Coordinates of N, CA and C in Angstrom, one line a residue:
X837 N -6.3 -1.6 237.5 CA -6.8 -3.1 236.5 C -8.6 -3.4 236.8
X838 N -9.3 -3.2 236.7 CA -11.0 -3.1 236.9 C -11.1 -4.9 237.1
X839 N -11.6 -5.0 237.9 CA -12.2 -6.6 237.8 C -12.6 -6.7 236.9
X840 N -13.2 -8.1 236.1 CA -14.2 -8.8 235.5 C -15.7 -8.1 235.8
X841 N -16.2 -7.9 237.1 CA -17.1 -7.9 237.7 C -17.4 -6.5 237.1
X842 N -16.6 -5.5 237.0 CA -17.2 -4.0 235.9 C -17.1 -4.6 234.5
X843 N -17.5 -5.7 233.7 CA -17.4 -5.7 232.5 C -18.8 -6.8 232.2
X844 N -19.3 -7.0 233.6 CA -20.7 -7.5 233.2 C -21.2 -7.2 232.5
X845 N -22.8 -7.6 232.7 CA -23.9 -7.1 232.3 C -24.3 -6.3 232.7
X846 N -25.0 -5.1 232.9 CA -25.6 -4.1 233.9 C -26.9 -4.4 234.2
X847 N -27.8 -5.3 233.9 CA -28.9 -6.0 233.7 C -29.4 -6.1 235.8
X848 N -27.7 -6.6 236.1 CA -27.9 -7.5 238.0 C -27.1 -6.4 238.3
X849 N -28.0 -5.4 239.4 CA -27.3 -4.5 240.3 C -26.8 -5.1 241.5
X850 N -26.4 -6.1 241.9 CA -26.0 -6.8 242.9 C -25.0 -7.4 243.0
X851 N -24.3 -7.1 244.1 CA -22.6 -7.7 243.7 C -22.3 -8.9 243.5
X852 N -21.9 -9.6 242.7 CA -21.6 -11.6 242.7 C -19.8 -11.2 243.8
X853 N -19.6 -10.4 244.4 CA -18.3 -11.3 245.2 C -18.7 -11.8 246.5
X854 N -17.8 -12.9 246.7 CA -18.6 -13.8 247.9 C -19.8 -14.5 247.5
X855 N -20.2 -15.2 246.5 CA -21.1 -15.9 246.4 C -21.1 -17.3 247.3
X856 N -22.6 -17.3 247.7 CA -22.2 -18.8 248.2 C -21.8 -20.1 247.3
X857 N -22.2 -20.9 248.1 CA -22.1 -22.6 246.8 C -23.1 -22.8 246.2
X858 N -24.1 -22.7 246.4 CA -25.7 -22.2 245.5 C -26.4 -20.9 245.7
X859 N -25.8 -20.0 244.8 CA -26.0 -18.7 244.7 C -27.9 -18.8 244.6
X860 N -28.7 -17.3 245.1 CA -29.6 -17.3 244.7 C -29.9 -17.2 243.3
X861 N -31.2 -17.8 242.5 CA -32.0 -17.3 241.4 C -31.6 -15.6 241.1
X862 N -30.5 -15.6 240.1 CA -30.5 -14.0 239.1 C -32.1 -13.5 239.1
X863 N -32.0 -11.8 239.7 CA -33.5 -11.0 239.5 C -33.8 -11.0 238.4
X864 N -35.3 -11.0 238.2 CA -35.8 -11.3 236.5 C -34.7 -10.2 235.7
X865 N -35.1 -10.2 234.8 CA -35.1 -9.6 233.7 C -35.2 -9.3 232.6
X866 N -35.5 -8.1 231.6 CA -36.5 -8.2 230.3 C -35.6 -9.1 229.6
X867 N -36.7 -9.7 228.7 CA -36.1 -10.9 227.2 C -35.7 -10.3 226.0
X868 N -35.2 -9.2 226.0 CA -34.5 -7.9 225.6 C -33.2 -7.8 225.7
X869 N -32.2 -8.7 224.7 CA -30.9 -8.2 225.0 C -30.9 -6.4 224.1
X870 N -29.4 -6.2 224.5 CA -29.1 -4.7 224.1 C -28.7 -5.2 222.6
X871 N -29.1 -3.9 221.7 CA -29.2 -4.8 220.1 C -27.7 -4.5 219.6
X872 N -27.0 -3.4 220.2 CA -25.5 -2.7 219.6 C -24.6 -4.2 219.8
X873 N -24.3 -4.7 218.0 CA -23.8 -5.5 218.0 C -22.3 -5.2 217.4
X874 N -21.3 -5.4 217.6 CA -19.9 -5.4 216.9 C -18.5 -6.0 217.3
X875 N -17.6 -5.9 216.6 CA -16.7 -6.9 216.9 C -16.6 -7.5 218.9
X876 N -16.3 -8.5 218.7 CA -15.7 -8.8 220.3 C -14.3 -8.5 220.8
X877 N -14.0 -7.7 221.6 CA -12.3 -7.5 222.0 C -11.8 -9.0 222.4
X878 N -10.9 -9.2 222.1 CA -10.4 -10.2 222.5 C -9.7 -10.5 224.0
X879 N -9.6 -9.3 224.6 CA -9.3 -8.9 225.5 C -10.5 -9.3 226.5
X880 N -12.0 -9.2 226.1 CA -12.7 -9.3 227.3 C -13.1 -10.6 227.3
X881 N -12.5 -11.6 226.1 CA -12.9 -13.4 226.2 C -11.5 -13.7 227.2
X882 N -10.5 -12.9 227.0 CA -9.5 -13.6 227.9 C -10.2 -13.2 229.3
X883 N -10.1 -11.7 229.6 CA -10.6 -11.4 231.0 C -11.5 -12.4 231.0
X884 N -12.5 -12.8 231.1 CA -13.6 -14.2 230.6 C -13.1 -15.0 231.3
X885 N -12.3 -15.5 230.7 CA -11.6 -16.9 230.5 C -10.3 -16.8 232.1
X886 N -10.2 -15.9 232.0 CA -9.5 -15.7 233.3 C -10.3 -15.8 234.6
X887 N -11.0 -15.1 234.9 CA -11.6 -15.2 236.0 C -12.0 -16.3 237.3
X888 N -11.9 -16.3 238.2 CA -12.5 -17.2 239.2 C -13.8 -17.5 238.7
X889 N -13.6 -19.1 238.8 CA -15.1 -19.7 238.3 C -16.5 -19.2 239.0
X890 N -16.4 -18.8 240.2 CA -17.6 -18.3 240.5 C -18.0 -17.1 240.0
X891 N -17.4 -16.3 240.1 CA -17.2 -14.7 239.1 C -17.7 -15.1 237.9
X892 N -17.3 -16.3 236.8 CA -17.7 -16.1 235.9 C -19.1 -16.9 235.9
X893 N -19.6 -17.8 236.4 CA -20.5 -18.2 236.4 C -21.5 -16.8 236.6
X894 N -21.4 -16.2 238.3 CA -22.4 -15.3 238.3 C -22.9 -14.6 236.9
X895 N -21.6 -14.4 236.4 CA -22.0 -13.0 235.2 C -22.9 -13.9 234.1
X896 N -22.5 -15.5 234.1 CA -23.1 -16.2 233.0 C -25.0 -16.1 233.5
X897 N -25.1 -16.4 234.6 CA -26.8 -16.5 235.5 C -26.9 -15.1 235.1
X898 N -26.4 -13.8 235.0 CA -26.9 -12.3 233.5 C -27.6 -12.6 232.7
X899 N -27.0 -14.0 232.0 CA -27.2 -14.0 230.6 C -28.3 -15.3 230.1
X900 N -28.1 -16.4 231.2 CA -29.6 -17.5 230.8 C -29.2 -18.1 232.9
X901 N -30.6 -18.0 233.2 CA -30.7 -17.9 234.5 C -31.0 -19.1 235.0
X902 N -30.0 -20.3 234.3 CA -29.7 -21.4 235.0 C -28.5 -21.7 235.6
X903 N -28.6 -22.4 236.9 CA -27.2 -22.7 237.5 C -26.7 -23.8 237.1
X904 N -27.0 -24.7 236.2 CA -26.4 -26.2 235.8 C -25.8 -25.5 234.3
X905 N -26.3 -25.0 233.5 CA -26.3 -24.1 232.6 C -24.9 -23.3 232.8
X906 N -25.0 -22.2 234.4 CA -24.1 -21.1 234.0 C -22.5 -21.6 234.6
X907 N -22.6 -23.2 235.6 CA -21.5 -23.7 235.7 C -21.1 -24.2 235.0
X908 N -21.5 -25.3 234.2 CA -21.1 -25.7 233.1 C -20.2 -24.8 232.0
X909 N -20.9 -24.0 231.8 CA -19.9 -23.0 230.9 C -18.8 -22.2 231.7
X910 N -18.9 -22.1 233.1 CA -17.7 -21.5 233.9 C -16.5 -22.9 233.7
X911 N -17.2 -23.8 233.9 CA -15.9 -24.7 234.1 C -15.4 -25.4 233.0
X912 N -15.8 -25.3 231.4 CA -15.2 -25.4 230.2 C -14.6 -24.5 229.6
X913 N -14.0 -23.5 230.8 CA -13.2 -22.8 230.2 C -11.8 -22.6 230.5
X914 N -10.9 -22.6 229.5 CA -10.7 -21.4 228.4 C -11.2 -21.6 227.3
X915 N -11.9 -20.6 226.6 CA -12.8 -20.9 225.1 C -11.8 -20.4 224.4
X916 N -11.3 -20.8 223.1 CA -10.3 -20.1 222.4 C -10.9 -18.9 221.4
X917 N -12.4 -18.7 221.7 CA -12.6 -17.6 220.7 C -14.1 -17.5 220.8
X918 N -14.8 -16.4 220.6 CA -16.6 -16.3 220.7 C -17.2 -17.1 220.4
X919 N -16.6 -17.9 219.4 CA -17.2 -18.5 218.2 C -17.8 -20.3 219.3
X920 N -16.2 -20.2 220.3 CA -16.8 -21.6 221.0 C -17.3 -21.3 222.3
X921 N -17.7 -20.0 222.5 CA -17.9 -20.2 223.7 C -19.6 -19.9 223.4
X922 N -19.7 -19.2 222.3 CA -21.5 -19.8 221.8 C -21.8 -20.6 221.5
X923 N -20.9 -21.6 221.1 CA -21.6 -23.3 220.3 C -21.8 -24.0 221.7
X924 N -20.7 -23.8 222.7 CA -21.2 -24.2 224.4 C -22.2 -23.9 224.9
X925 N -22.7 -22.4 224.6 CA -23.5 -22.0 225.0 C -24.7 -22.3 224.8
X926 N -24.7 -22.8 223.3 CA -25.9 -23.7 222.8 C -26.1 -25.3 223.1
X927 N -24.9 -25.8 223.1 CA -25.2 -27.4 223.3 C -25.7 -26.8 225.1
X928 N -25.2 -26.3 226.0 CA -25.6 -26.2 227.0 C -26.8 -25.9 227.0
X929 N -27.2 -25.4 226.5 CA -29.0 -25.4 226.6 C -29.6 -26.3 226.1
X930 N -29.4 -26.9 225.0 CA -29.8 -28.4 224.7 C -29.6 -29.5 225.7
X931 N -28.9 -29.6 226.4 CA -28.9 -30.4 227.6 C -29.8 -30.4 228.8
X932 N -30.7 -29.6 229.0 CA -31.0 -28.6 229.9 C -32.2 -29.3 230.3
X933 N -32.2 -29.6 231.7 CA -33.5 -30.5 231.9 C -34.9 -29.9 232.1
X934 N -35.7 -30.0 232.2 CA -37.0 -29.2 232.2 C -37.2 -28.1 233.5
X935 N -36.9 -29.5 234.6 CA -36.4 -28.1 236.2 C -34.9 -27.4 235.2
X936 N -34.3 -27.1 235.2 CA -33.1 -26.1 234.2 C -33.8 -24.9 233.6
X937 N -34.7 -25.5 232.6 CA -35.6 -24.6 232.2 C -36.1 -23.6 232.3
X938 N -37.0 -24.6 233.3 CA -38.0 -23.3 234.6 C -37.2 -22.8 235.0
X939 N -36.0 -22.6 235.9 CA -35.3 -22.0 236.6 C -34.9 -20.5 235.7
X940 N -34.8 -21.1 234.8 CA -33.9 -19.9 233.6 C -35.2 -19.3 233.7
X941 N -36.8 -19.4 233.2 CA -37.6 -18.6 232.9 C -37.9 -17.7 233.3
X942 N -38.4 -18.3 234.6 CA -37.8 -17.9 236.2 C -37.4 -16.6 236.3
X943 N -36.0 -16.5 236.0 CA -35.1 -15.0 235.7 C -35.9 -14.0 234.6
X944 N -36.9 -14.7 233.8 CA -37.1 -13.9 232.7 C -37.9 -12.7 233.6
X945 N -38.5 -11.4 232.9 CA -39.2 -10.5 232.4 C -40.0 -10.9 231.1
X946 N -40.9 -10.6 231.0 CA -41.5 -10.0 229.8 C -41.6 -8.9 229.0
X947 N -41.1 -8.7 228.3 CA -41.0 -7.4 227.2 C -42.0 -6.6 227.3
X948 N -41.5 -5.2 228.0 CA -42.6 -4.4 228.4 C -42.6 -3.4 227.0
X949 N -43.3 -2.1 227.1 CA -43.0 -0.8 226.7 C -42.2 -0.4 227.1
X950 N -41.7 1.4 226.3 CA -41.4 2.4 226.9 C -42.7 3.0 227.7
X951 N -41.7 4.0 229.1 CA -43.1 4.4 229.9 C -44.3 5.4 228.9
X952 N -43.5 6.2 228.2 CA -44.0 7.2 227.4 C -45.0 6.6 226.6
X953 N -44.9 5.1 226.6 CA -46.2 4.7 225.4 C -48.0 5.0 225.4
X954 N -48.6 4.8 225.0 CA -49.9 5.1 224.9 C -50.6 4.3 226.0
X955 N -51.0 5.0 227.2 CA -52.1 3.7 228.1 C -52.9 2.5 227.4
X956 N -53.4 2.7 226.0 CA -53.9 1.5 225.5 C -53.2 0.4 225.1
X957 N -52.0 1.1 224.9 CA -50.9 0.3 224.4 C -50.3 -0.8 225.6
X958 N -49.7 -0.7 226.6 CA -49.6 -1.4 227.6 C -50.5 -2.2 228.3
X959 N -51.9 -1.3 227.7 CA -53.1 -2.5 228.3 C -53.1 -3.7 227.2
X960 N -52.8 -3.2 226.0 CA -53.3 -4.4 225.0 C -52.1 -5.5 224.9
X961 N -50.6 -5.3 225.6 CA -49.3 -5.9 225.6 C -50.2 -6.3 227.1
X962 N -50.3 -6.0 228.0 CA -50.5 -6.3 229.4 C -51.7 -8.0 229.3
X963 N -52.3 -7.4 228.8 CA -53.3 -8.3 228.2 C -52.9 -9.3 227.4
X964 N -52.1 -9.3 226.6 CA -51.5 -10.3 225.7 C -51.0 -11.1 227.0
X965 N -49.9 -10.8 227.4 CA -48.7 -11.4 228.0 C -49.5 -12.3 229.6
X966 N -50.4 -11.5 229.5 CA -51.9 -12.1 230.8 C -51.9 -13.6 230.3
X967 N -52.6 -13.6 228.6 CA -53.3 -14.4 227.9 C -52.1 -15.9 227.9
X968 N -50.7 -15.1 227.9 CA -49.5 -16.8 226.9 C -49.4 -16.8 228.3
X969 N -49.1 -16.3 229.8 CA -48.8 -16.5 230.7 C -49.8 -17.9 231.3
X970 N -51.4 -17.5 231.3 CA -52.4 -18.5 231.6 C -52.4 -19.9 231.1
X971 N -52.3 -19.2 229.5 CA -52.1 -20.8 228.7 C -51.0 -21.5 228.7
X972 N -49.3 -20.9 229.3 CA -48.0 -21.8 229.4 C -47.8 -22.1 230.4
X973 N -48.1 -21.0 230.9 CA -47.4 -21.1 232.6 C -46.1 -20.5 233.3
X974 N -45.9 -19.6 232.1 CA -44.4 -19.2 232.6 C -44.1 -17.8 231.4
X975 N -43.3 -16.5 231.2 CA -43.1 -15.3 230.6 C -43.0 -15.8 229.3
X976 N -43.1 -14.6 228.5 CA -43.0 -14.8 227.3 C -42.0 -14.3 226.8
X977 N -41.0 -15.1 226.0 CA -40.4 -14.9 225.3 C -39.8 -14.4 224.1
X978 N -38.6 -12.9 223.7 CA -38.7 -13.7 222.5 C -37.0 -12.7 222.2
X979 N -36.6 -13.2 221.2 CA -35.5 -12.3 220.9 C -35.7 -11.3 219.9
X980 N -35.4 -10.4 219.9 CA -35.4 -9.0 219.0 C -34.1 -8.7 218.2
X981 N -33.3 -9.0 218.2 CA -32.0 -8.8 217.7 C -32.6 -8.7 216.5
X982 N -33.2 -9.1 215.4 CA -33.2 -8.3 214.0 C -34.3 -7.5 213.4
X983 N -34.3 -6.7 214.9 CA -35.3 -5.7 215.0 C -35.1 -4.7 215.3
X984 N -35.4 -3.2 214.5 CA -34.7 -2.2 215.0 C -35.7 -2.4 216.4
X985 N -35.3 -1.4 217.4 CA -36.0 -0.8 218.6 C -37.9 -0.1 218.7
X986 N -37.3 0.4 217.6 CA -39.0 1.2 217.4 C -39.9 -0.2 216.7
X987 N -39.4 -1.1 216.6 CA -40.2 -2.2 215.9 C -40.5 -3.1 217.2
X988 N -40.2 -3.0 218.1 CA -40.0 -4.4 219.4 C -41.6 -4.2 219.8
X989 N -42.0 -3.3 220.2 CA -43.9 -3.9 220.6 C -44.9 -4.2 219.5
X990 N -44.7 -4.2 218.5 CA -45.1 -4.3 217.3 C -44.6 -6.2 217.2
X991 N -43.4 -6.8 217.2 CA -42.7 -8.0 217.0 C -43.1 -8.5 218.4
X992 N -43.2 -7.4 219.5 CA -43.6 -8.5 220.7 C -45.1 -9.1 220.7
X993 N -46.0 -7.8 220.4 CA -47.6 -8.1 220.1 C -47.9 -9.2 218.8
X994 N -47.4 -9.2 218.1 CA -47.6 -10.4 217.2 C -46.8 -11.6 217.3
X995 N -45.7 -11.7 218.1 CA -44.9 -12.8 218.8 C -46.0 -13.3 219.7
X996 N -46.3 -12.9 220.5 CA -47.6 -13.4 221.2 C -49.0 -13.8 220.6
X997 N -49.3 -13.1 219.9 CA -50.8 -13.6 219.4 C -50.5 -14.8 218.9
X998 N -49.5 -14.5 217.7 CA -48.7 -16.4 216.9 C -48.4 -17.4 218.1
X999 N -47.6 -17.2 219.2 CA -47.1 -18.4 219.7 C -48.5 -18.8 220.6
X1000 N -49.6 -17.8 220.8 CA -50.8 -18.4 221.8 C -51.5 -19.5 220.6
X1001 N -51.3 -20.0 219.5 CA -52.1 -20.9 218.9 C -51.5 -22.1 219.3
X1002 N -50.1 -22.1 219.4 CA -48.6 -23.3 219.8 C -49.5 -24.3 220.4
X1003 N -49.3 -25.6 220.3 CA -49.7 -26.9 221.4 C -48.1 -26.1 223.0
X1004 N -48.4 -27.2 223.8 CA -47.9 -26.5 224.7 C -46.3 -27.3 224.4
X1005 N -46.6 -28.5 223.8 CA -45.0 -28.8 223.4 C -43.9 -28.0 222.4
X1006 N -45.1 -27.3 221.2 CA -44.4 -27.1 220.4 C -43.9 -25.3 221.3
X1007 N -44.6 -24.7 222.2 CA -44.0 -24.0 222.4 C -43.0 -24.1 223.2
X1008 N -42.6 -25.1 223.9 CA -41.6 -25.5 224.7 C -40.5 -25.6 224.0
X1009 N -40.6 -26.0 222.7 CA -39.6 -25.6 221.7 C -39.1 -24.7 221.6
X1010 N -39.7 -23.9 221.2 CA -40.0 -22.2 220.3 C -39.0 -21.6 221.5
X1011 N -39.9 -21.4 223.0 CA -39.4 -20.8 223.7 C -37.7 -21.6 224.1
X1012 N -37.4 -22.7 224.0 CA -36.5 -22.9 224.6 C -35.2 -22.4 223.2
X1013 N -35.6 -22.0 222.5 CA -35.2 -21.8 221.2 C -34.6 -20.1 221.5
X1014 N -35.5 -19.5 221.5 CA -35.6 -18.3 222.3 C -34.8 -17.9 223.1
X1015 N -34.6 -18.6 224.4 CA -33.9 -18.6 225.5 C -32.2 -18.4 224.9
X1016 N -31.9 -19.3 224.2 CA -31.0 -19.8 223.3 C -30.3 -18.5 222.5
X1017 N -31.1 -18.4 222.2 CA -31.1 -16.9 221.1 C -30.7 -15.6 222.3
X1018 N -31.5 -15.2 223.2 CA -30.7 -14.5 224.0 C -29.7 -14.6 225.2
X1019 N -29.8 -15.6 225.2 CA -28.0 -15.9 225.8 C -27.0 -15.9 224.7
X1020 N -27.0 -16.5 223.9 CA -26.1 -15.7 222.9 C -26.2 -14.2 223.0
X1021 N -26.8 -13.6 222.9 CA -27.0 -11.6 222.5 C -26.4 -11.3 224.1
X1022 N -26.9 -12.0 225.3 CA -26.0 -11.4 226.3 C -24.7 -12.0 226.7
X1023 N -24.5 -13.3 226.3 CA -22.6 -13.3 226.0 C -21.8 -12.5 225.1
X1024 N -22.6 -12.4 224.2 CA -21.4 -11.6 223.2 C -21.6 -10.2 223.6
X1025 N -22.9 -9.1 224.9 CA -22.8 -8.1 225.1 C -21.8 -8.6 226.5
X1026 N -21.7 -9.7 226.8 CA -20.9 -9.9 228.9 C -19.3 -9.8 227.9
X1027 N -19.3 -10.5 226.8 CA -17.6 -10.2 226.5 C -17.5 -9.0 226.3
X1028 N -18.1 -8.7 225.5 CA -17.9 -7.3 224.7 C -18.0 -6.1 225.4
X1029 N -18.2 -5.9 226.6 CA -18.5 -4.9 227.4 C -16.6 -4.6 228.1
X1030 N -16.6 -3.3 228.0 CA -15.1 -2.5 228.7 C -14.7 -1.5 229.0

């Protein structure tokens, strides 16, 4: 039988076996979850509920880079269904301190373009990301679940441009919401992996 680690997100190439008490922050990952959604197999959620806490916590860190958030979700297992897990993830996200949110943001990378995109597109997006990071002090994150992959570059650029007009407090709220949406998509991917 395969271990739960074999079903975790492909974003992390590190093994999570033998985690220290305070694991290092997860490697940054792009803020665009996999778009393929379908029914979540009950076996994936049962497996998630059954693995050791350290293993569940490590897998959750790939969904949202806050140790406090991941530990809280791992500690409250078992979840009766996916909706309960997603609701717990949302609630944990709302309860985070600014430091916890900063830790999660530090684990993200700004969404980019395919390598074969025109150089001018790469340049425009890099300039937009730089302007955003200069204004707000962290990477731009956006959940693109509602859009086809071909629409992602335009949505990212439009999102950055629109959000540059936000005051810092409004952008903090928008960013926190986008992070929760990303976490939900990644949790669905995590428990759907087989």
